[in-house]
CSV table of C-alpha atoms in Angstrom, one decimal:
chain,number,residue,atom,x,y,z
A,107,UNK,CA,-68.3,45.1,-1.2
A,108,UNK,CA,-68.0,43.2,-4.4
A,109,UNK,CA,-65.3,40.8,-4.2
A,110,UNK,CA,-63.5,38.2,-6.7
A,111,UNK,CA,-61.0,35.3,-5.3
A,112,UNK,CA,-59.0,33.8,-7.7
A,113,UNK,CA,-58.3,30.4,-6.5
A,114,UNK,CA,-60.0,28.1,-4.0
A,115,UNK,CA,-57.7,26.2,-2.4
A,116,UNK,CA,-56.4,26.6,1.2
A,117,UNK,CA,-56.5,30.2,1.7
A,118,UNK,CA,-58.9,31.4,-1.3
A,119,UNK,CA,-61.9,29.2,-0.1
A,120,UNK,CA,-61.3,30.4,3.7
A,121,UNK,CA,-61.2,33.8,2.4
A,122,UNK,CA,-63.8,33.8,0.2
A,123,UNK,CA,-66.4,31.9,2.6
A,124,UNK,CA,-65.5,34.3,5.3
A,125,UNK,CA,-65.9,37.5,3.4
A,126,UNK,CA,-68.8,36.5,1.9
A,127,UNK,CA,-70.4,35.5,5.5
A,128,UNK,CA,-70.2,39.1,6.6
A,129,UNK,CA,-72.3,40.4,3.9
A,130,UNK,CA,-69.8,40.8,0.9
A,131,UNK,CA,-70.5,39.8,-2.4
A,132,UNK,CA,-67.9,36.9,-3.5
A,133,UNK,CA,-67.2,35.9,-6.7
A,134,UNK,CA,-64.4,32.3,-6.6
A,135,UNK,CA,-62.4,32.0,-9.4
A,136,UNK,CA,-60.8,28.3,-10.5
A,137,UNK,CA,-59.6,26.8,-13.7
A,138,UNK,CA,-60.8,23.2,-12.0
A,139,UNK,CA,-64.4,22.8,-13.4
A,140,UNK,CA,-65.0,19.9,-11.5
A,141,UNK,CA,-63.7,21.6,-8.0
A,142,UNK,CA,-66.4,24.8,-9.2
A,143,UNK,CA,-69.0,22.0,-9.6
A,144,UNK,CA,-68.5,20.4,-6.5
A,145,UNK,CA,-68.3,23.9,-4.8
A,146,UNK,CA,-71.6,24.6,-5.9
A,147,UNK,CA,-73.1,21.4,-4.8
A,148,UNK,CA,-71.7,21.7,-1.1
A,149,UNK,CA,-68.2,19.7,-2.0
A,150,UNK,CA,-65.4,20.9,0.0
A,151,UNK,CA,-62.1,19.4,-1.4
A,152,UNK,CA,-60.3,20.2,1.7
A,153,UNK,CA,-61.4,19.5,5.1
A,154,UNK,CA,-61.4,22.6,7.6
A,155,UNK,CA,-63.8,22.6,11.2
A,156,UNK,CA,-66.8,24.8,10.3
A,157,UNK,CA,-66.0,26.0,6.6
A,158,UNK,CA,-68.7,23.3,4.7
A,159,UNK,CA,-71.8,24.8,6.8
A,160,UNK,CA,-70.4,28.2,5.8
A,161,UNK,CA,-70.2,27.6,1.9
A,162,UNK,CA,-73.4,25.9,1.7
A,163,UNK,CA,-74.8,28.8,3.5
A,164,UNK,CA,-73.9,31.4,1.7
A,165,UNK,CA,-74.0,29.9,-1.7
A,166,UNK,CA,-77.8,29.6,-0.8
A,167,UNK,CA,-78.0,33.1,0.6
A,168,UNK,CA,-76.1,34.2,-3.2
A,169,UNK,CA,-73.6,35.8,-0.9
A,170,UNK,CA,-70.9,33.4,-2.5
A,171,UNK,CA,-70.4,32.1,-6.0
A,172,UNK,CA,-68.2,29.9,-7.8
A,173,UNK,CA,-66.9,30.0,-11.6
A,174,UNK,CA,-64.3,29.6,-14.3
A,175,UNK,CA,-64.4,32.6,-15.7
A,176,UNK,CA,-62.6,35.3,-14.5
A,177,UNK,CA,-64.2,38.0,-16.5
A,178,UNK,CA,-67.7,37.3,-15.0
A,179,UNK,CA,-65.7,38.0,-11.5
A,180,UNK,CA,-64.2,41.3,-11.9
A,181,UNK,CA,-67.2,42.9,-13.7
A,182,UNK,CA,-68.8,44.3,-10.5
A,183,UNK,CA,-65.3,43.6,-8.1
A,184,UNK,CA,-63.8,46.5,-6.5
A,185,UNK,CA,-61.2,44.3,-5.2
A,186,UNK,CA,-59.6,40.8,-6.1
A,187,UNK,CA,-57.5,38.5,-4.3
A,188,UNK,CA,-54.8,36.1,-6.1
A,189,UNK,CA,-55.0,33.4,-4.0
A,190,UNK,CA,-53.2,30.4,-6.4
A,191,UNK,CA,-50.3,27.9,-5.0
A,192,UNK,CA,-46.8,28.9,-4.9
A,193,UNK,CA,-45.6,25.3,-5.3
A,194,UNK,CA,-41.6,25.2,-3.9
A,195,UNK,CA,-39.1,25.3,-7.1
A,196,UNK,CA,-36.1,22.3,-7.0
A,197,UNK,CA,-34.0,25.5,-6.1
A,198,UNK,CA,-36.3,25.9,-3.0
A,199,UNK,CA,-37.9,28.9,-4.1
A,200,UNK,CA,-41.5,30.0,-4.5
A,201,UNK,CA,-43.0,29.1,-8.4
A,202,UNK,CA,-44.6,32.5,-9.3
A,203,UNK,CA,-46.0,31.4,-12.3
A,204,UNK,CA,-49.4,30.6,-11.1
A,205,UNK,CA,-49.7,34.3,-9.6
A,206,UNK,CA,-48.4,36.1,-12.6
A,207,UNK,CA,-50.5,34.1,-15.3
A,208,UNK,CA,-53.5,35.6,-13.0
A,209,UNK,CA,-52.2,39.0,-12.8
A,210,UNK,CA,-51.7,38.6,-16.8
A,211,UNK,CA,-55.2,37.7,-16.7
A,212,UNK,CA,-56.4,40.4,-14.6
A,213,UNK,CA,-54.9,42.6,-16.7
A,214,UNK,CA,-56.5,41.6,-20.0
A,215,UNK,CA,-60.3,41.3,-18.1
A,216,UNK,CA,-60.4,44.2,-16.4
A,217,UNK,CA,-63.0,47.1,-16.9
A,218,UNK,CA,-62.9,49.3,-14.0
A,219,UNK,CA,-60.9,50.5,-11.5
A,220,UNK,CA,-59.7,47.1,-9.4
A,221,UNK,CA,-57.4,46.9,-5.7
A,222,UNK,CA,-55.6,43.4,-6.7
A,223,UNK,CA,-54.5,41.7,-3.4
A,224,UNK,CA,-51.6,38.8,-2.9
A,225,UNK,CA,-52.6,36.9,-0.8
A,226,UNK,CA,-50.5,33.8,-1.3
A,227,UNK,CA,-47.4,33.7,0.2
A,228,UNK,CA,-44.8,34.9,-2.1
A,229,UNK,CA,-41.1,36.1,-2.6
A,230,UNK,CA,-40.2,39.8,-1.5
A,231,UNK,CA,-39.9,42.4,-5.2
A,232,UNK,CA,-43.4,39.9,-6.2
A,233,UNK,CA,-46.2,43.1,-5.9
A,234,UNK,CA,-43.3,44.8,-8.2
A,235,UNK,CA,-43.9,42.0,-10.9
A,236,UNK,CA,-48.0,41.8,-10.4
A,237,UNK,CA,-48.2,45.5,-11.0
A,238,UNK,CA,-46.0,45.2,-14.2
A,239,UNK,CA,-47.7,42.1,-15.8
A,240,UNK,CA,-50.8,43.9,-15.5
A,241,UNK,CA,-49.8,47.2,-16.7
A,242,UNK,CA,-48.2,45.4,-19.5
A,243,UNK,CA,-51.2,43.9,-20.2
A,244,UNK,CA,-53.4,47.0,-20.3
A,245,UNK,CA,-50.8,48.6,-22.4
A,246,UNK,CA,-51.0,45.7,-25.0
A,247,UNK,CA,-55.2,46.2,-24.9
A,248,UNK,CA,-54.5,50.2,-25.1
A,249,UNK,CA,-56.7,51.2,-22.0
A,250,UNK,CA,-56.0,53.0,-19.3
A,251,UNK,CA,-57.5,51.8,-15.7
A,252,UNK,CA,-56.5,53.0,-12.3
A,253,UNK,CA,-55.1,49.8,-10.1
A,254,UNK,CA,-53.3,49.5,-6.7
A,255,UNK,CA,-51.0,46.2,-5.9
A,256,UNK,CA,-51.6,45.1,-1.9
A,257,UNK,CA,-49.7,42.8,-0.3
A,258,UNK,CA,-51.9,41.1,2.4
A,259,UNK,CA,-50.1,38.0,3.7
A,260,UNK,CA,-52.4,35.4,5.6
A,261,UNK,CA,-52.0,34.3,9.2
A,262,UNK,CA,-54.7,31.4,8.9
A,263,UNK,CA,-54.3,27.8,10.9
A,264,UNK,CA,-54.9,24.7,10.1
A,265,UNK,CA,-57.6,23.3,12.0
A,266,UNK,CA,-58.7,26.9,13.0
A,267,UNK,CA,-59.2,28.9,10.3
A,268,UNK,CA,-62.4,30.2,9.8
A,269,UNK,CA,-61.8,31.6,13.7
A,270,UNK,CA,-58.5,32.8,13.1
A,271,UNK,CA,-60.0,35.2,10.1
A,272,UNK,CA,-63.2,36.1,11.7
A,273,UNK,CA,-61.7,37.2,14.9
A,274,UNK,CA,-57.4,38.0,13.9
A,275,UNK,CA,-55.0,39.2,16.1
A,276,UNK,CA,-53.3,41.3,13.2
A,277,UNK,CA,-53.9,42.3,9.9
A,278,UNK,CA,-50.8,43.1,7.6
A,279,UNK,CA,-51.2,45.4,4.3
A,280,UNK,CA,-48.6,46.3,2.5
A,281,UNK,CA,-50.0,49.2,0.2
A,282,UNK,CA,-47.8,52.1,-1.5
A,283,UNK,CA,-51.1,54.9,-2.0
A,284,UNK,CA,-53.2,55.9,0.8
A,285,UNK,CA,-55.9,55.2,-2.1
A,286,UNK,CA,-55.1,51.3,-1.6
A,287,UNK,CA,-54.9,51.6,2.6
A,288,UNK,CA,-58.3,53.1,2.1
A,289,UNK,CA,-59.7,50.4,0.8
A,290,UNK,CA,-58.0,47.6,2.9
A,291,UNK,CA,-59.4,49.3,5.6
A,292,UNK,CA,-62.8,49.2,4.5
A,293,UNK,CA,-62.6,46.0,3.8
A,294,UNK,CA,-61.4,44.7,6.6
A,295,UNK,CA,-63.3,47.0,9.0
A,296,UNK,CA,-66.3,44.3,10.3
A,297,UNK,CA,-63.0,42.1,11.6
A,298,UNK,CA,-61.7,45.3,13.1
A,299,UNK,CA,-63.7,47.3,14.4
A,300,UNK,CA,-63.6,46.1,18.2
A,301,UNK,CA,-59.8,46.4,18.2
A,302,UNK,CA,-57.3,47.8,15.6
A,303,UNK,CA,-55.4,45.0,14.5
A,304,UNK,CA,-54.4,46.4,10.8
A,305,UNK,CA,-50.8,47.1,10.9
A,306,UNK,CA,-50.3,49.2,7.8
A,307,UNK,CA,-46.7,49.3,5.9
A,308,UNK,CA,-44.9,49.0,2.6
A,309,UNK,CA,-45.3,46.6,0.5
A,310,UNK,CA,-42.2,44.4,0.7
A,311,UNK,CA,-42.1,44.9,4.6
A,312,UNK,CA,-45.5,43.1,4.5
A,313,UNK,CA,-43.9,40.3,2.2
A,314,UNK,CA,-41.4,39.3,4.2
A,315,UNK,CA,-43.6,39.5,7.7
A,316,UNK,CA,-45.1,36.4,6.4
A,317,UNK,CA,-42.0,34.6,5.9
A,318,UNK,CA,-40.4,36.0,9.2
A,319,UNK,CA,-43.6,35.0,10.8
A,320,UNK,CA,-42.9,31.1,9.5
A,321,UNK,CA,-39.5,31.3,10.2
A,322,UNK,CA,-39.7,32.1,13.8
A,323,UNK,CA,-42.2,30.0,14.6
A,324,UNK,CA,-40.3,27.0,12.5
A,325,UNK,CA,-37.3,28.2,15.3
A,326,UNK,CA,-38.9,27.6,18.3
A,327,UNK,CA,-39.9,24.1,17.0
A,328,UNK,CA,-36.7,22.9,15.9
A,329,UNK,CA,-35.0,24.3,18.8
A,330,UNK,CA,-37.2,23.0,21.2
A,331,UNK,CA,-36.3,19.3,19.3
A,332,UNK,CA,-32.8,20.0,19.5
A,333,UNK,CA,-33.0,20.5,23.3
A,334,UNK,CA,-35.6,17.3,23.6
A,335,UNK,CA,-32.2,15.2,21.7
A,336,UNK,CA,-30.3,16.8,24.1
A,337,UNK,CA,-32.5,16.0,27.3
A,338,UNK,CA,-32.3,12.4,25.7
A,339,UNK,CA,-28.5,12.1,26.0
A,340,UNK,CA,-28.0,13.5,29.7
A,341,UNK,CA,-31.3,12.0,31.6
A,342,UNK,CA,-33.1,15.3,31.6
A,343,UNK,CA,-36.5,15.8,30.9
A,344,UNK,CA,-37.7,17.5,27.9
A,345,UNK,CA,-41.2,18.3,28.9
A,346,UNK,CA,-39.9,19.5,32.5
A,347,UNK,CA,-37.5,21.6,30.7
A,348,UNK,CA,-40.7,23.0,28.3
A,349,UNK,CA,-43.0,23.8,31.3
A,350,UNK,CA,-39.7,25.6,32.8
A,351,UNK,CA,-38.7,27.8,30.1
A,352,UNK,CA,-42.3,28.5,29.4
A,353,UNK,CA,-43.5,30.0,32.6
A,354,UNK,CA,-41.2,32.9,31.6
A,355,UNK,CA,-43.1,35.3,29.4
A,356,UNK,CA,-40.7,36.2,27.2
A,357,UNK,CA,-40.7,32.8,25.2
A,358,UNK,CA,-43.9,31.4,26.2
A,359,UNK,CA,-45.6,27.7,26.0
A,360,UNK,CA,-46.3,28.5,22.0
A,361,UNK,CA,-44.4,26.0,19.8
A,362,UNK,CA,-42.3,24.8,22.2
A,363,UNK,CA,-43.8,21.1,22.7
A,364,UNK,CA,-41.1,18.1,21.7
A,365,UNK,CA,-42.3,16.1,18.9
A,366,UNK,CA,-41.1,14.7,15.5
A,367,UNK,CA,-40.6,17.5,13.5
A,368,UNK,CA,-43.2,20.4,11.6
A,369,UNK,CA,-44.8,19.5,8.5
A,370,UNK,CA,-47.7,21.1,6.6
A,371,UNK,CA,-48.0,23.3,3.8
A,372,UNK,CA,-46.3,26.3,5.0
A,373,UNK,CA,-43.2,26.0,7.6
A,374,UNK,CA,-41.0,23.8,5.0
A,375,UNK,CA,-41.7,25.6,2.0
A,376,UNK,CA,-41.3,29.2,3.1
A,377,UNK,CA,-38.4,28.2,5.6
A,378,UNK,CA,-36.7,27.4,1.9
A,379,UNK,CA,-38.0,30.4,0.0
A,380,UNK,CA,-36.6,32.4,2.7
A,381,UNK,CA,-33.0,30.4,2.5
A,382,UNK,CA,-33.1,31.4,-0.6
A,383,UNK,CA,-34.0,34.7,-0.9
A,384,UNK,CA,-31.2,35.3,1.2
A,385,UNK,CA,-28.8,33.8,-1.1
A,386,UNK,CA,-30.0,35.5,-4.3
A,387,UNK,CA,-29.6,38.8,-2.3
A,388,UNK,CA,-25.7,37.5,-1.2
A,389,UNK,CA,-27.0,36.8,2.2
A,390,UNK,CA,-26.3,33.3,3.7
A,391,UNK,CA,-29.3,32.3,6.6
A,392,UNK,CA,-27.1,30.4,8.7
A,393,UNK,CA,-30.1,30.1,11.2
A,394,UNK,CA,-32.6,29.3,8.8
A,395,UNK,CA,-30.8,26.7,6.9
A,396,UNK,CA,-29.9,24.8,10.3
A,397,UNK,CA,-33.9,25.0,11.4
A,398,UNK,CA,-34.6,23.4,8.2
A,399,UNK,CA,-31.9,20.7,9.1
A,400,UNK,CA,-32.6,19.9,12.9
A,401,UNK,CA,-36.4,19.5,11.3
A,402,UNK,CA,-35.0,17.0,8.7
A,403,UNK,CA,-33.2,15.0,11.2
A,404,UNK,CA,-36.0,15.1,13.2
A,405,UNK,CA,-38.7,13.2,10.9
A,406,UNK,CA,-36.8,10.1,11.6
A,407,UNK,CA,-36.6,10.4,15.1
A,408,UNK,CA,-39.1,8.0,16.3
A,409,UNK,CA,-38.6,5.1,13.4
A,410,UNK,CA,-34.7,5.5,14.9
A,411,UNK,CA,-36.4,4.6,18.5
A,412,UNK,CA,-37.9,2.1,17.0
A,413,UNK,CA,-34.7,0.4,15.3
A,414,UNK,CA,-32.7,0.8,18.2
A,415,UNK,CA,-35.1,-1.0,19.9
A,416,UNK,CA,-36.1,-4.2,17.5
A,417,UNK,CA,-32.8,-3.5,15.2
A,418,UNK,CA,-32.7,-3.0,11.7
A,419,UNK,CA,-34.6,-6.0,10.1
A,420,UNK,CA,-38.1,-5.0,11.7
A,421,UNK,CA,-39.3,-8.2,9.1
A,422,UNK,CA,-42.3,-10.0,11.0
A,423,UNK,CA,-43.0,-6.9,13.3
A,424,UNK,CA,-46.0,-5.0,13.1
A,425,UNK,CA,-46.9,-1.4,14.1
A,426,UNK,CA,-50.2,0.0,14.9
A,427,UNK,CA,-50.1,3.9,14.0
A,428,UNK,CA,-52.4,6.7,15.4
A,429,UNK,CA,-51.9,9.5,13.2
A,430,UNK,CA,-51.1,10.6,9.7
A,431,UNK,CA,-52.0,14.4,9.2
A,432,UNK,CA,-49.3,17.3,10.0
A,433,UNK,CA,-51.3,18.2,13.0
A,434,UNK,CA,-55.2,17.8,13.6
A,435,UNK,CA,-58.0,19.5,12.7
A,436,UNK,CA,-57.0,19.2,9.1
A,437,UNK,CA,-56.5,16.2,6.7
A,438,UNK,CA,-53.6,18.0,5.0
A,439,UNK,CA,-50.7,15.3,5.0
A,440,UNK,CA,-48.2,17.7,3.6
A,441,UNK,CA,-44.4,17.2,4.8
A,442,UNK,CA,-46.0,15.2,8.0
A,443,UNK,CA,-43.8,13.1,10.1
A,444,UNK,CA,-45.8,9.9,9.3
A,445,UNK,CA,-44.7,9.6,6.0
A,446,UNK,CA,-41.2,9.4,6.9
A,447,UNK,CA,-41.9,7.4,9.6
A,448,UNK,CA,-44.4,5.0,7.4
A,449,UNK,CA,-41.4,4.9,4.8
A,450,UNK,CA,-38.6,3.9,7.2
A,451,UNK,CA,-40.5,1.4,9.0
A,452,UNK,CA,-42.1,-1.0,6.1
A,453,UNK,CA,-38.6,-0.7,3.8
A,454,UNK,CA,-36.9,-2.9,6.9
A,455,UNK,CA,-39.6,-5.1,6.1
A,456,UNK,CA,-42.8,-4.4,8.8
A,457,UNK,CA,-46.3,-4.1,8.9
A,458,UNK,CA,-48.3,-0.8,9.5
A,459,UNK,CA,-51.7,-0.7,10.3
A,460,UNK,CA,-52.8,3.0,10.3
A,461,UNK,CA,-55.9,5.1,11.4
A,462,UNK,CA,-56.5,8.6,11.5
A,463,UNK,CA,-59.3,10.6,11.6
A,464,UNK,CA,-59.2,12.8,8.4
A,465,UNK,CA,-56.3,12.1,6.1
A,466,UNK,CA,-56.6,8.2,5.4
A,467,UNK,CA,-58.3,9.5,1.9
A,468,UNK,CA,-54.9,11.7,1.3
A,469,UNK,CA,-52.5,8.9,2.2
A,470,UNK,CA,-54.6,6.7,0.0
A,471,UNK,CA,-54.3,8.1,-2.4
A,472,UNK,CA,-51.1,10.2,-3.1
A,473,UNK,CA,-48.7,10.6,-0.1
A,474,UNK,CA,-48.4,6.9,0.7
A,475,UNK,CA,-49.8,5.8,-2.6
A,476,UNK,CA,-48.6,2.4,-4.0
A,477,UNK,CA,-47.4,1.3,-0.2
A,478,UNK,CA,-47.9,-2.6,0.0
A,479,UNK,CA,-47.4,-3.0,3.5
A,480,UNK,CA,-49.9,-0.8,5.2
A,481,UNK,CA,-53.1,-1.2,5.8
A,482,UNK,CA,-55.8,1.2,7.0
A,483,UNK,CA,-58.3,0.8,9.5
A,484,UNK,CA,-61.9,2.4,10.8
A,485,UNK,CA,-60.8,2.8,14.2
A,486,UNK,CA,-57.8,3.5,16.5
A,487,UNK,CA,-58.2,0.9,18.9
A,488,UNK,CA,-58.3,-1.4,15.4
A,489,UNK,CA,-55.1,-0.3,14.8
A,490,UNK,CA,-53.4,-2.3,17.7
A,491,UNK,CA,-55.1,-5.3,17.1
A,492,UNK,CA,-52.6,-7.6,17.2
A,493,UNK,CA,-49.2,-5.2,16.7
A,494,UNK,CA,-46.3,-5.3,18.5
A,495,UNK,CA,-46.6,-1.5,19.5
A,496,UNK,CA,-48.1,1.3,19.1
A,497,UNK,CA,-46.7,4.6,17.5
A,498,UNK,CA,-48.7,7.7,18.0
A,499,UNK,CA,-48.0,10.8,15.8
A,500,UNK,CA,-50.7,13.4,15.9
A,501,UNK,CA,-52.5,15.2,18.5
A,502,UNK,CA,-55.8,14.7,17.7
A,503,UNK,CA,-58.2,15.1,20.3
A,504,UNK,CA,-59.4,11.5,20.6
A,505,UNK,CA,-56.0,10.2,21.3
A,506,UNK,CA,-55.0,12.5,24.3
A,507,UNK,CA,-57.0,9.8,27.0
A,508,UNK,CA,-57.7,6.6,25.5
A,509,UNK,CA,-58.2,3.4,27.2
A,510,UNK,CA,-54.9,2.4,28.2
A,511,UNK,CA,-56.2,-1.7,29.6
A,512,UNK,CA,-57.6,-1.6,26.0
A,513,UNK,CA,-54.8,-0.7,24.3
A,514,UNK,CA,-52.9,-3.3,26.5
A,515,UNK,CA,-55.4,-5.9,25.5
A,516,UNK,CA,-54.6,-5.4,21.9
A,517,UNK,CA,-50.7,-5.2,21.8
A,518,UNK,CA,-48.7,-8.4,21.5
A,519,UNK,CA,-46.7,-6.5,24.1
A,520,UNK,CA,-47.3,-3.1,25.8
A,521,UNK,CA,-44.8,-0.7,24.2
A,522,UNK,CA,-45.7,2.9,22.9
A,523,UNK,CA,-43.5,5.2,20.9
A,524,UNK,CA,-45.2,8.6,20.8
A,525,UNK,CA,-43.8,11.5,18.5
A,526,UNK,CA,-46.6,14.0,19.0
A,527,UNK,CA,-46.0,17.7,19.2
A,528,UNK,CA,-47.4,16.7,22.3
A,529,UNK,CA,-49.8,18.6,24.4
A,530,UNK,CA,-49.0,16.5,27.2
A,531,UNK,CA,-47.3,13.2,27.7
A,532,UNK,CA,-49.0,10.2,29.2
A,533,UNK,CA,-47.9,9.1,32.6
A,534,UNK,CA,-48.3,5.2,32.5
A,535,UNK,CA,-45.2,3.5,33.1
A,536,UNK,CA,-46.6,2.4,36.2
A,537,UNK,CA,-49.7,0.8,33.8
A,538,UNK,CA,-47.2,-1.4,33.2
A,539,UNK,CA,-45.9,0.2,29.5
A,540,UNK,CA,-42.7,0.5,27.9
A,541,UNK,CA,-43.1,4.6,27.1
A,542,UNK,CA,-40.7,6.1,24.5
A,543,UNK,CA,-41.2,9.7,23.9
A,544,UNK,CA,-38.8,12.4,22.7
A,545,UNK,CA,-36.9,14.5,25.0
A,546,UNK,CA,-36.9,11.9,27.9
A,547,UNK,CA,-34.9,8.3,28.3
């Protein structure tokens, strides 16, 4: 099929890149000249395990191109994605204007007849306003071309994308014509065709599966923090309690691990859009809202270890950090706990020497921009060097057995605070460490 994707960020360049490795022809669409130039040359602006081999691939094979110009997309397309941000409003709620100016633009550049599919994340009623900007837009040109409105939320992760399209365990379409399911089903049918995972419905019912989705996975984080605080206060366990609830099938080990809080691009926002689209409907999310707070809280639960610890004047102390993306696998620093953390710890006056794999560029250079008192290092174990502890944040792979004599070599004093969203604690008191973790005294 002849594809167009309007926008390469997260989700357009996954898509894109992995509709275009199974044969498709993909047109990307960007209003960044310099991100379409890079594309073309083999730049990826965002890091993602396996998607640069796959661009550079296919742009060579002519499977997948990259442009400005929107009209040169749609020419041969039989169906096009709006894949542009949804930035959060200051009300909370998602900032359309991005999808309808595309839409608008759709509607003005079209020549034949075109299956536009959301696939950003957007509000409930938004398929409603696509198919009127466009049809507004046609009207104003005088033409009359057939077009079907899809709502096809992605399920992609961070750090597992390209395997989390190529092989889903659902795909949601929201269509209103058996015309559009026709075509999803098509196009979709190479990811398929070994199982049927396309769950077809209406349009708004696939809408708000993509916020409900968020949303209950946002729940089982913060509830499983709320039961680490807990743990904390009456000498339980947090990670005993984890493997105990777990075992039982129908709440499972998924998003259950302790740790300091969920960050990334889509838990907070969509947790808000969906407070607030209950409250324009005269609905109050009592659950949601208090997710959204036990997260909040949460982001400063390991700079609060630290402070009850050293007290509040942590002038002269410095802190050797493991860890500044939302999770691994990516470089996305979005929301992330470190930031708080980062924040908290050098306005009482300390040091903090960081290193992570993928995101020093991003803290760099906007999220902890303009920070005197950090410093960034080439190596973990450069990180200690001389700190009085060590605070570990993300679960990247390299950090889950590291050379614990080493790291006691390097720290003025053996002390570890660790805030992951852990795949497993570390078992070294007898090593001779002070261990704080969340969930356990």
């Amino acid at each position: 099929m002849n594809i167009t994707v309007v926008g390469t960020g997260y989700v357009g360049l996954v898509t894109g890149t992995c509709f275009s490795e199974m044969g498709n022809k993909v047109a990307c669409i960007d209003v960044d000249q310099n991100k379409v130039d890079g594309l073309k040359k083999g730049i990826i602006p965002i890091y993602e395990p396996g998607l640069e081999p796959l661009v550079v691939k296919n742009v060579e094979l002519r499977n997948l191109s990259f442009s400005t110009k929107l009209k040169d997309g749609l020419r041969d397309s039989e169906v096009a994605f709006i894949a542009v941000g949804t930035p959060m409003g200051d009300d909370g709620s998602a900032d359309l204007q991005y999808v309808l100016a595309v839409a608008k633009q759709i509607g003005e550049e079209m020549v034949s007849p075109l299956t536009i599919i959301d696939k950003s994340t957007v509000p409930i009623g938004t398929a409603d306003k696509v198919k009127a900007t466009i049809q507004e837009a046609l009207d104003k040109r005088g033409v009359n071309i057939e077009f079907h409105v899809v709502s096809n939320p992605e399920f992609l992760k961070e750090g597992a994308a390209i395997n989390d399209f190529m092989k889903p365990d659902r795909v949601v379409v929201g269509a209103d014509s058996e015309a559009a399911f026709k075509v999803m089903r098509k196009l979709y049918s190479v990811f398929t065709h070994n199982h049927d995972r396309l769950i077809e419905m209406d349009v708004r019912s696939a809408e708000m599966t993509k916020y409900a989705a968020n949303a209950m996975l946002a729940t089982k984080i913060s509830f499983m923090n709320e039961i680490a605080n807990i743990c904390e206060k009456v000498g339980a366990d947090a990670n005993k309690v984890r493997i105990g609830i777990g075992s039982d099938n129908r709440i499972g080990y998924s998003f259950i691990y302790p740790g300091a809080g969920y960050g990334g691009s889509c838990f907070p926002k969509d947790v808000k859009a969906l407070k607030k689209i209950a409250e324009e409907n005269g609905y109050k999310a009592k659950l949601i809202t208090s997710v959204e707070e036990v997260n909040d809280a949460q982001k400063f639960v390991i700079s609060n270890k630290v402070i009850a610890k050293y007290g509040a004047d942590l002038t002269g102390l410095t802190f050797g950090l493991w860890g500044l993306s939302f999770k691994p696998g990516t470089d996305d620093m979005r929301e992330a706990p470190s930031i708080y953390v980062v924040n908290e710890l050098v306005k009482r006056g300390a040091k903090v020497k960081a290193y992570d794999p993928k995101a020093i560029h991003e803290a760099k250079s906007f999220y902890l921009e303009g920070i005197e008192n950090i410093e960034y290092v080439d190596s973990k174990y450069q990180a200690l060097s001389g700190a009085d502890a060590m605070i570990l944040l993300t679960e990247w792979k390299e950090f889950r057995s590291p050379d614990f004599m080493e790291i006691k070599s390097l720290l003025k004093a053996p002390v570890i605070f660790d805030g992951r969203n852990q795949y497993g604690v570390f078992h070294i008191e007898d090593e001779g460490f002070e261990y704080h973790q969340i969930g356990k005294q």
